[in-house]
């Protein structure tokens, strides 16, 4: 069993830059906890039970980390919360195995260690998205999309030079 400090999570508090995101005197906090991809070898009932345990444990661990960081009694200040589970990500956004960070998120899948944007064998097959470089998250995926589009245009331009008749 992992300890409650053995994982990272992303925190965004939009009210710090846009106070209209919550009522006066309150904060709106979004927390994204990387969850494992849906294990397709599990039955639906097994996965739902595992997912419920995962959500409960992650919630408790995040609250404990906030309180350890000095936000005493953080739990009692929660007015409303909403949880989006991997199964919901999967059905809402057609994400394979419900994983918002691609199919895996270990150290061997970070930064330059992620697969490149070009298929190593099949010519003219390119990848873009959370599972490829430069990485996950909307800004990095958009940067990756721009890089792949530029590479595709450069490759097309080279191919046209090669096949263009000499004048």
Tab-separated table of C-alpha atoms in Angstrom:
chain	number	residue	atom	x	y	z
A	1	UNK	CA	0.000	0.000	0.000
A	2	UNK	CA	1.319	3.408	-0.924
A	3	UNK	CA	1.692	6.167	1.606
A	4	UNK	CA	-0.390	9.315	1.309
A	5	UNK	CA	2.638	11.354	0.239
A	6	UNK	CA	3.626	8.907	-2.512
A	7	UNK	CA	1.804	10.592	-5.382
A	8	UNK	CA	1.592	14.006	-6.978
A	9	UNK	CA	-1.537	15.900	-7.885
A	10	UNK	CA	-2.370	19.101	-9.710
A	11	UNK	CA	-4.119	21.980	-7.927
A	12	UNK	CA	-5.729	24.953	-9.648
A	13	UNK	CA	-7.477	27.778	-7.819
A	14	UNK	CA	-9.103	29.926	-10.507
A	15	UNK	CA	-10.529	32.392	-7.969
A	16	UNK	CA	-6.992	33.722	-7.427
A	17	UNK	CA	-7.078	35.283	-10.884
A	18	UNK	CA	-10.836	35.420	-11.476
A	19	UNK	CA	-12.843	36.085	-8.292
A	20	UNK	CA	-16.108	35.454	-10.160
A	21	UNK	CA	-15.367	31.709	-10.057
A	22	UNK	CA	-16.845	31.409	-6.555
A	23	UNK	CA	-19.028	33.349	-4.118
A	24	UNK	CA	-17.364	36.146	-2.123
A	25	UNK	CA	-15.229	34.831	0.714
A	26	UNK	CA	-14.823	31.390	-0.872
A	27	UNK	CA	-12.379	29.652	-3.195
A	28	UNK	CA	-12.913	27.316	-6.090
A	29	UNK	CA	-10.273	24.606	-6.101
A	30	UNK	CA	-9.779	22.004	-8.812
A	31	UNK	CA	-7.604	19.031	-7.936
A	32	UNK	CA	-6.519	16.501	-10.536
A	33	UNK	CA	-5.162	13.224	-9.192
A	34	UNK	CA	-3.543	10.913	-11.739
A	35	UNK	CA	-5.433	7.633	-11.637
A	36	UNK	CA	-4.441	4.326	-13.156
A	37	UNK	CA	-6.000	3.390	-16.475
A	38	UNK	CA	-9.089	1.195	-16.354
A	39	UNK	CA	-8.000	-2.421	-16.030
A	40	UNK	CA	-9.940	-4.075	-18.827
A	41	UNK	CA	-9.313	-7.520	-17.351
A	42	UNK	CA	-11.598	-6.601	-14.413
A	43	UNK	CA	-15.339	-7.060	-14.576
A	44	UNK	CA	-17.408	-3.869	-14.512
A	45	UNK	CA	-18.381	-4.608	-10.899
A	46	UNK	CA	-14.744	-5.204	-9.872
A	47	UNK	CA	-13.616	-1.970	-11.541
A	48	UNK	CA	-16.445	0.059	-9.945
A	49	UNK	CA	-15.487	-1.273	-6.504
A	50	UNK	CA	-11.788	-0.535	-7.129
A	51	UNK	CA	-12.610	2.910	-8.498
A	52	UNK	CA	-14.707	3.763	-5.426
A	53	UNK	CA	-11.861	2.749	-3.113
A	54	UNK	CA	-9.390	4.703	-5.252
A	55	UNK	CA	-11.535	7.860	-5.085
A	56	UNK	CA	-12.047	7.606	-1.317
A	57	UNK	CA	-8.335	7.015	-0.660
A	58	UNK	CA	-7.188	9.806	-3.005
A	59	UNK	CA	-9.663	12.243	-1.422
A	60	UNK	CA	-8.433	11.452	2.076
A	61	UNK	CA	-4.792	11.634	1.014
A	62	UNK	CA	-5.225	15.032	-0.686
A	63	UNK	CA	-7.054	16.492	2.320
A	64	UNK	CA	-4.354	15.174	4.632
A	65	UNK	CA	-1.629	16.743	2.460
A	66	UNK	CA	-3.421	20.115	2.542
A	67	UNK	CA	-3.754	19.922	6.312
A	68	UNK	CA	-0.088	18.889	6.702
A	69	UNK	CA	0.827	21.959	4.622
A	70	UNK	CA	-0.837	24.218	7.192
A	71	UNK	CA	-4.428	24.418	5.990
A	72	UNK	CA	-5.787	23.277	9.314
A	73	UNK	CA	-9.243	21.771	9.294
A	74	UNK	CA	-9.387	21.944	5.500
A	75	UNK	CA	-12.011	19.199	5.450
A	76	UNK	CA	-14.618	21.242	7.329
A	77	UNK	CA	-14.321	24.095	4.818
A	78	UNK	CA	-15.424	21.989	1.840
A	79	UNK	CA	-18.835	23.326	0.808
A	80	UNK	CA	-19.375	21.325	-2.373
A	81	UNK	CA	-17.343	18.828	-4.325
A	82	UNK	CA	-17.582	16.932	-7.554
A	83	UNK	CA	-15.509	13.933	-8.592
A	84	UNK	CA	-14.889	12.773	-12.132
A	85	UNK	CA	-13.751	9.149	-12.186
A	86	UNK	CA	-11.724	7.362	-14.894
A	87	UNK	CA	-14.887	5.608	-16.112
A	88	UNK	CA	-16.521	9.022	-16.598
A	89	UNK	CA	-13.501	10.398	-18.481
A	90	UNK	CA	-13.701	7.325	-20.678
A	91	UNK	CA	-17.389	7.687	-21.515
A	92	UNK	CA	-17.489	11.516	-21.729
A	93	UNK	CA	-14.370	12.071	-23.813
A	94	UNK	CA	-13.755	8.677	-25.413
A	95	UNK	CA	-10.436	8.358	-23.588
A	96	UNK	CA	-8.993	4.874	-23.904
A	97	UNK	CA	-9.048	3.264	-20.456
A	98	UNK	CA	-10.207	6.582	-18.939
A	99	UNK	CA	-6.693	7.915	-18.504
A	100	UNK	CA	-6.289	11.688	-18.814
A	101	UNK	CA	-2.496	11.317	-18.781
A	102	UNK	CA	-2.336	8.846	-21.649
A	103	UNK	CA	-1.985	5.132	-21.190
A	104	UNK	CA	0.663	5.457	-18.463
A	105	UNK	CA	2.308	8.149	-16.368
A	106	UNK	CA	5.424	6.591	-14.792
A	107	UNK	CA	8.849	8.239	-14.825
A	108	UNK	CA	9.623	6.412	-18.085
A	109	UNK	CA	6.736	8.289	-19.744
A	110	UNK	CA	7.676	11.849	-18.762
A	111	UNK	CA	9.096	14.542	-21.006
A	112	UNK	CA	11.575	13.345	-23.624
A	113	UNK	CA	11.017	9.724	-22.583
A	114	UNK	CA	7.521	9.739	-24.105
A	115	UNK	CA	7.159	8.270	-27.584
A	116	UNK	CA	8.008	10.662	-30.390
A	117	UNK	CA	5.484	12.098	-32.803
A	118	UNK	CA	6.533	9.962	-35.769
A	119	UNK	CA	5.950	6.227	-36.156
A	120	UNK	CA	9.345	4.501	-36.193
A	121	UNK	CA	8.456	2.161	-39.097
A	122	UNK	CA	5.380	3.383	-40.993
A	123	UNK	CA	6.126	6.419	-43.146
A	124	UNK	CA	3.777	9.400	-42.855
A	125	UNK	CA	2.154	8.172	-39.641
A	126	UNK	CA	2.272	10.798	-36.898
A	127	UNK	CA	1.048	10.892	-33.316
A	128	UNK	CA	-0.133	13.789	-31.207
A	129	UNK	CA	-1.792	13.866	-27.801
A	130	UNK	CA	-1.223	13.183	-24.134
A	131	UNK	CA	0.718	9.951	-24.722
A	132	UNK	CA	3.380	11.511	-26.964
A	133	UNK	CA	5.957	14.275	-26.686
A	134	UNK	CA	5.888	16.933	-25.510
A	135	UNK	CA	3.337	15.561	-23.027
A	136	UNK	CA	-0.055	15.794	-21.421
A	137	UNK	CA	-2.186	18.755	-20.517
A	138	UNK	CA	-3.876	21.103	-22.947
A	139	UNK	CA	-0.911	23.481	-23.475
A	140	UNK	CA	1.554	20.674	-24.187
A	141	UNK	CA	-0.876	18.787	-26.427
A	142	UNK	CA	-1.495	21.981	-28.437
A	143	UNK	CA	2.253	22.577	-28.730
A	144	UNK	CA	2.631	18.970	-29.860
A	145	UNK	CA	-0.138	19.432	-32.451
A	146	UNK	CA	1.630	22.499	-33.831
A	147	UNK	CA	4.956	20.645	-33.967
A	148	UNK	CA	3.397	17.669	-35.766
A	149	UNK	CA	1.609	19.937	-38.256
A	150	UNK	CA	4.893	21.752	-38.971
A	151	UNK	CA	6.710	18.420	-39.392
A	152	UNK	CA	4.014	17.087	-41.717
A	153	UNK	CA	4.191	20.216	-43.874
A	154	UNK	CA	7.988	20.011	-43.997
A	155	UNK	CA	7.825	16.322	-44.957
A	156	UNK	CA	5.205	17.075	-47.632
A	157	UNK	CA	7.343	19.891	-49.018
A	158	UNK	CA	10.370	17.561	-49.256
A	159	UNK	CA	8.278	14.867	-50.936
A	160	UNK	CA	6.991	17.373	-53.491
A	161	UNK	CA	10.574	18.503	-54.266
A	162	UNK	CA	11.599	14.918	-54.898
A	163	UNK	CA	8.659	14.131	-57.168
A	164	UNK	CA	8.500	17.474	-59.021
A	165	UNK	CA	9.678	17.218	-62.639
A	166	UNK	CA	12.890	19.068	-63.483
A	167	UNK	CA	12.392	22.254	-65.502
